[in-house]
Amino acid sequence: MQEERLKILFQYLEEEPNEPFNVYAIAMEYINKDIQKAKFYLEKLLIEHPDYVPTYYHAAAVYVELEDYTKAEQTYQLGIEKAHQQQSMKAFDELKRAYRMFIDEME
């Protein structure tokens, strides 16, 4: 089933290469199965679509899982800033909570 979903998502990406949700959906398909591929697509989003706020939460979590704590912290902070700028309060609150948990775990 996952392979079929990925095939469809890659088709969507081919049809609409500038639509960030297509890349995000691919990253989410990989997130629990191939962390390196998830990282690749999340980083692609961070570079090509830096204003796509949903990316930051998951990208930071991937960095934590890969023990790249510096990138995780930077990603949380930038996501919080972007969410605040866009007045996306739900994303802002979720990122702040996740960031606080991350900081607590690092202490």
Coordinates of N, CA and C in Angstrom, one line a residue:
M1 N 0.8 -1.2 0.0 CA 0.0 0.0 0.0 C 0.9 1.3 0.0
Q2 N 1.9 1.3 0.8 CA 2.8 2.5 0.9 C 3.4 2.7 -0.5
E3 N 3.8 1.7 -1.2 CA 4.5 1.9 -2.5 C 3.5 2.5 -3.5
E4 N 2.2 2.1 -3.4 CA 1.2 2.7 -4.3 C 1.0 4.1 -4.0
R5 N 0.9 4.5 -2.7 CA 0.7 5.9 -2.3 C 1.9 6.7 -2.7
L6 N 3.1 6.2 -2.5 CA 4.3 6.9 -3.0 C 4.3 7.1 -4.5
K7 N 3.9 6.1 -5.2 CA 3.8 6.3 -6.7 C 2.9 7.4 -7.1
I8 N 1.7 7.5 -6.4 CA 0.8 8.5 -6.7 C 1.3 9.9 -6.3
L9 N 1.9 9.9 -5.1 CA 2.5 11.2 -4.6 C 3.6 11.7 -5.6
F10 N 4.5 10.8 -6.0 CA 5.5 11.2 -7.0 C 4.9 11.7 -8.3
Q11 N 3.8 11.1 -8.7 CA 3.1 11.6 -9.9 C 2.5 13.0 -9.7
Y12 N 2.0 13.2 -8.5 CA 1.5 14.6 -8.1 C 2.7 15.6 -8.2
L13 N 3.8 15.2 -7.6 CA 5.0 16.0 -7.6 C 5.4 16.4 -9.0
E14 N 5.4 15.4 -9.9 CA 5.8 15.6 -11.3 C 4.8 16.6 -11.9
E15 N 3.5 16.5 -11.6 CA 2.5 17.3 -12.2 C 2.6 18.7 -11.7
E16 N 2.9 18.9 -10.4 CA 2.9 20.2 -9.7 C 4.2 20.3 -8.9
P17 N 5.3 20.5 -9.5 CA 6.6 20.5 -8.8 C 6.8 21.6 -7.8
N18 N 6.0 22.7 -8.0 CA 6.1 23.9 -7.1 C 5.1 23.9 -6.0
E19 N 4.4 22.8 -5.8 CA 3.4 22.7 -4.7 C 4.1 22.0 -3.5
P20 N 4.3 22.8 -2.4 CA 5.1 22.2 -1.3 C 4.4 21.0 -0.7
F21 N 3.0 21.0 -0.7 CA 2.4 19.9 0.0 C 2.7 18.5 -0.7
N22 N 3.0 18.5 -2.0 CA 3.4 17.2 -2.6 C 4.7 16.7 -2.0
V23 N 5.7 17.5 -1.8 CA 6.9 17.1 -1.2 C 6.7 16.7 0.3
Y24 N 5.9 17.5 1.0 CA 5.6 17.3 2.4 C 4.9 15.9 2.5
A25 N 4.0 15.6 1.7 CA 3.3 14.3 1.7 C 4.3 13.1 1.5
I26 N 5.2 13.3 0.6 CA 6.3 12.3 0.4 C 7.1 12.1 1.6
A27 N 7.5 13.2 2.2 CA 8.3 13.1 3.4 C 7.6 12.4 4.5
M28 N 6.3 12.7 4.7 CA 5.5 12.0 5.7 C 5.3 10.5 5.5
E29 N 5.3 10.1 4.2 CA 5.3 8.7 3.9 C 6.6 8.0 4.3
Y30 N 7.7 8.7 4.2 CA 9.0 8.1 4.6 C 9.3 8.2 6.1
I31 N 8.6 9.1 6.8 CA 9.1 9.5 8.1 C 9.3 8.3 9.1
N32 N 8.4 7.3 9.0 CA 8.6 6.1 9.9 C 9.2 4.9 9.3
K33 N 9.6 5.0 8.0 CA 10.1 3.9 7.3 C 11.5 4.1 6.8
D34 N 11.9 5.3 6.4 CA 13.2 5.6 5.9 C 13.6 7.0 6.3
I35 N 14.2 7.2 7.5 CA 14.4 8.5 8.1 C 15.3 9.3 7.2
Q36 N 16.2 8.7 6.5 CA 17.1 9.5 5.6 C 16.4 10.1 4.4
K37 N 15.5 9.3 3.8 CA 14.7 9.8 2.7 C 13.7 10.9 3.2
A38 N 13.1 10.7 4.4 CA 12.3 11.8 5.0 C 13.1 13.0 5.2
K39 N 14.3 12.9 5.7 CA 15.2 14.1 5.9 C 15.5 14.8 4.6
F40 N 15.7 14.0 3.5 CA 16.0 14.6 2.2 C 14.8 15.5 1.8
Y41 N 13.6 14.9 1.9 CA 12.5 15.7 1.4 C 12.1 16.9 2.3
L42 N 12.3 16.7 3.6 CA 12.1 17.8 4.5 C 13.1 18.9 4.3
E43 N 14.3 18.6 4.0 CA 15.4 19.6 3.8 C 15.1 20.3 2.4
K44 N 14.6 19.5 1.5 CA 14.2 20.1 0.2 C 13.1 21.2 0.4
L45 N 12.2 20.9 1.3 CA 11.1 21.9 1.6 C 11.7 23.1 2.3
L46 N 12.6 22.8 3.3 CA 13.2 24.0 4.0 C 13.9 24.9 3.1
I47 N 14.6 24.4 2.0 CA 15.3 25.2 1.1 C 14.4 25.8 0.1
E48 N 13.5 25.0 -0.6 CA 12.7 25.5 -1.7 C 11.4 26.2 -1.2
H49 N 10.9 25.9 -0.1 CA 9.7 26.5 0.4 C 9.8 26.8 1.9
P50 N 10.7 27.8 2.2 CA 11.0 28.1 3.6 C 9.8 28.6 4.4
D51 N 8.7 29.1 3.7 CA 7.6 29.6 4.4 C 6.5 28.5 4.6
Y52 N 6.8 27.3 4.2 CA 5.8 26.2 4.5 C 6.0 25.7 5.9
V53 N 5.3 26.3 6.8 CA 5.4 26.1 8.2 C 5.3 24.6 8.7
P54 N 4.4 23.8 8.2 CA 4.3 22.4 8.7 C 5.7 21.6 8.6
T55 N 6.6 22.0 7.8 CA 7.8 21.3 7.6 C 8.7 21.4 8.9
Y56 N 8.7 22.5 9.6 CA 9.6 22.7 10.7 C 9.5 21.7 11.8
Y57 N 8.2 21.4 12.2 CA 8.0 20.5 13.3 C 8.6 19.1 13.0
H58 N 8.3 18.6 11.8 CA 8.8 17.3 11.5 C 10.3 17.3 11.2
A59 N 10.8 18.3 10.5 CA 12.2 18.4 10.3 C 13.0 18.4 11.6
A60 N 12.6 19.2 12.5 CA 13.3 19.2 13.8 C 13.2 17.9 14.5
A61 N 12.1 17.2 14.4 CA 12.0 15.9 15.1 C 12.9 14.9 14.4
V62 N 13.0 15.0 13.1 CA 14.0 14.1 12.4 C 15.4 14.4 12.8
Y63 N 15.7 15.6 12.9 CA 17.1 16.0 13.4 C 17.3 15.4 14.8
V64 N 16.4 15.5 15.7 CA 16.5 15.0 17.0 C 16.7 13.5 16.9
E65 N 15.9 12.8 16.1 CA 16.1 11.3 16.0 C 17.5 11.0 15.5
L66 N 18.0 11.8 14.6 CA 19.3 11.5 14.0 C 20.4 12.1 14.9
E67 N 20.1 12.7 16.1 CA 21.0 13.2 17.1 C 21.8 14.4 16.5
D68 N 21.2 15.2 15.6 CA 21.8 16.4 15.2 C 21.0 17.5 15.9
Y69 N 21.4 17.7 17.2 CA 20.7 18.6 18.1 C 20.8 20.1 17.7
T70 N 22.0 20.4 17.1 CA 22.1 21.8 16.7 C 21.1 22.2 15.6
K71 N 21.0 21.3 14.6 CA 20.1 21.6 13.5 C 18.6 21.5 14.1
A72 N 18.4 20.6 15.0 CA 17.0 20.5 15.6 C 16.7 21.8 16.2
E73 N 17.5 22.3 17.1 CA 17.3 23.6 17.8 C 17.1 24.7 16.8
Q74 N 17.9 24.9 15.8 CA 17.8 25.9 14.8 C 16.5 25.8 14.0
T75 N 16.1 24.6 13.7 CA 14.9 24.4 13.0 C 13.6 24.7 13.8
Y76 N 13.6 24.3 15.1 CA 12.5 24.7 15.9 C 12.4 26.2 16.0
Q77 N 13.6 26.9 16.2 CA 13.5 28.3 16.4 C 13.1 29.0 15.1
L78 N 13.5 28.6 14.0 CA 13.1 29.2 12.7 C 11.6 28.9 12.5
G79 N 11.2 27.7 12.8 CA 9.8 27.4 12.6 C 8.9 28.3 13.5
I80 N 9.3 28.5 14.7 CA 8.5 29.3 15.6 C 8.5 30.8 15.1
E81 N 9.6 31.2 14.6 CA 9.6 32.6 14.0 C 8.7 32.7 12.7
K82 N 8.8 31.7 11.9 CA 7.9 31.7 10.7 C 6.4 31.6 11.0
A83 N 6.1 30.7 12.0 CA 4.7 30.6 12.4 C 4.2 31.9 13.0
H84 N 5.0 32.6 13.8 CA 4.7 33.9 14.3 C 4.4 34.9 13.3
Q85 N 5.4 35.0 12.3 CA 5.2 35.9 11.2 C 4.0 35.7 10.4
Q86 N 3.6 34.5 10.2 CA 2.4 34.1 9.4 C 1.1 34.1 10.3
Q87 N 1.3 34.4 11.5 CA 0.2 34.4 12.5 C -0.6 33.1 12.5
S88 N 0.2 32.0 12.3 CA -0.3 30.7 12.4 C -0.2 30.2 13.8
M89 N -1.2 30.5 14.6 CA -1.1 30.3 16.1 C -1.1 28.8 16.5
K90 N -1.8 28.0 15.8 CA -1.8 26.5 16.1 C -0.3 26.0 15.9
A91 N 0.2 26.3 14.7 CA 1.6 25.9 14.4 C 2.6 26.5 15.4
F92 N 2.4 27.8 15.7 CA 3.3 28.4 16.7 C 3.2 27.7 18.0
D93 N 2.0 27.5 18.5 CA 1.9 26.8 19.8 C 2.5 25.4 19.8
E94 N 2.3 24.6 18.7 CA 2.8 23.3 18.6 C 4.3 23.3 18.6
L95 N 4.9 24.2 17.8 CA 6.3 24.3 17.7 C 7.0 24.8 19.1
K96 N 6.3 25.7 19.7 CA 6.8 26.2 21.0 C 6.8 25.0 22.0
R97 N 5.7 24.2 22.1 CA 5.6 23.1 23.0 C 6.7 22.1 22.7
A98 N 6.9 21.7 21.4 CA 7.9 20.7 21.0 C 9.3 21.2 21.4
Y99 N 9.5 22.5 21.1 CA 10.8 23.1 21.4 C 11.1 23.1 22.9
R100 N 10.1 23.4 23.7 CA 10.3 23.3 25.2 C 10.6 21.9 25.7
M101 N 9.9 20.9 25.1 CA 10.2 19.5 25.4 C 11.6 19.2 25.0
F102 N 12.0 19.6 23.8 CA 13.4 19.4 23.3 C 14.4 19.9 24.3
I103 N 14.2 21.2 24.7 CA 15.1 21.9 25.6 C 15.2 21.1 26.9
D104 N 14.0 20.7 27.5 CA 14.0 20.0 28.7 C 14.8 18.7 28.6
E105 N 14.6 18.0 27.5 CA 15.4 16.7 27.3 C 16.9 16.9 27.2
M106 N 17.3 18.1 26.7 CA 18.7 18.3 26.5 C 19.4 18.7 27.8
E107 N 18.6 19.2 28.8 CA 19.2 19.6 30.1 C 19.5 18.5 31.0

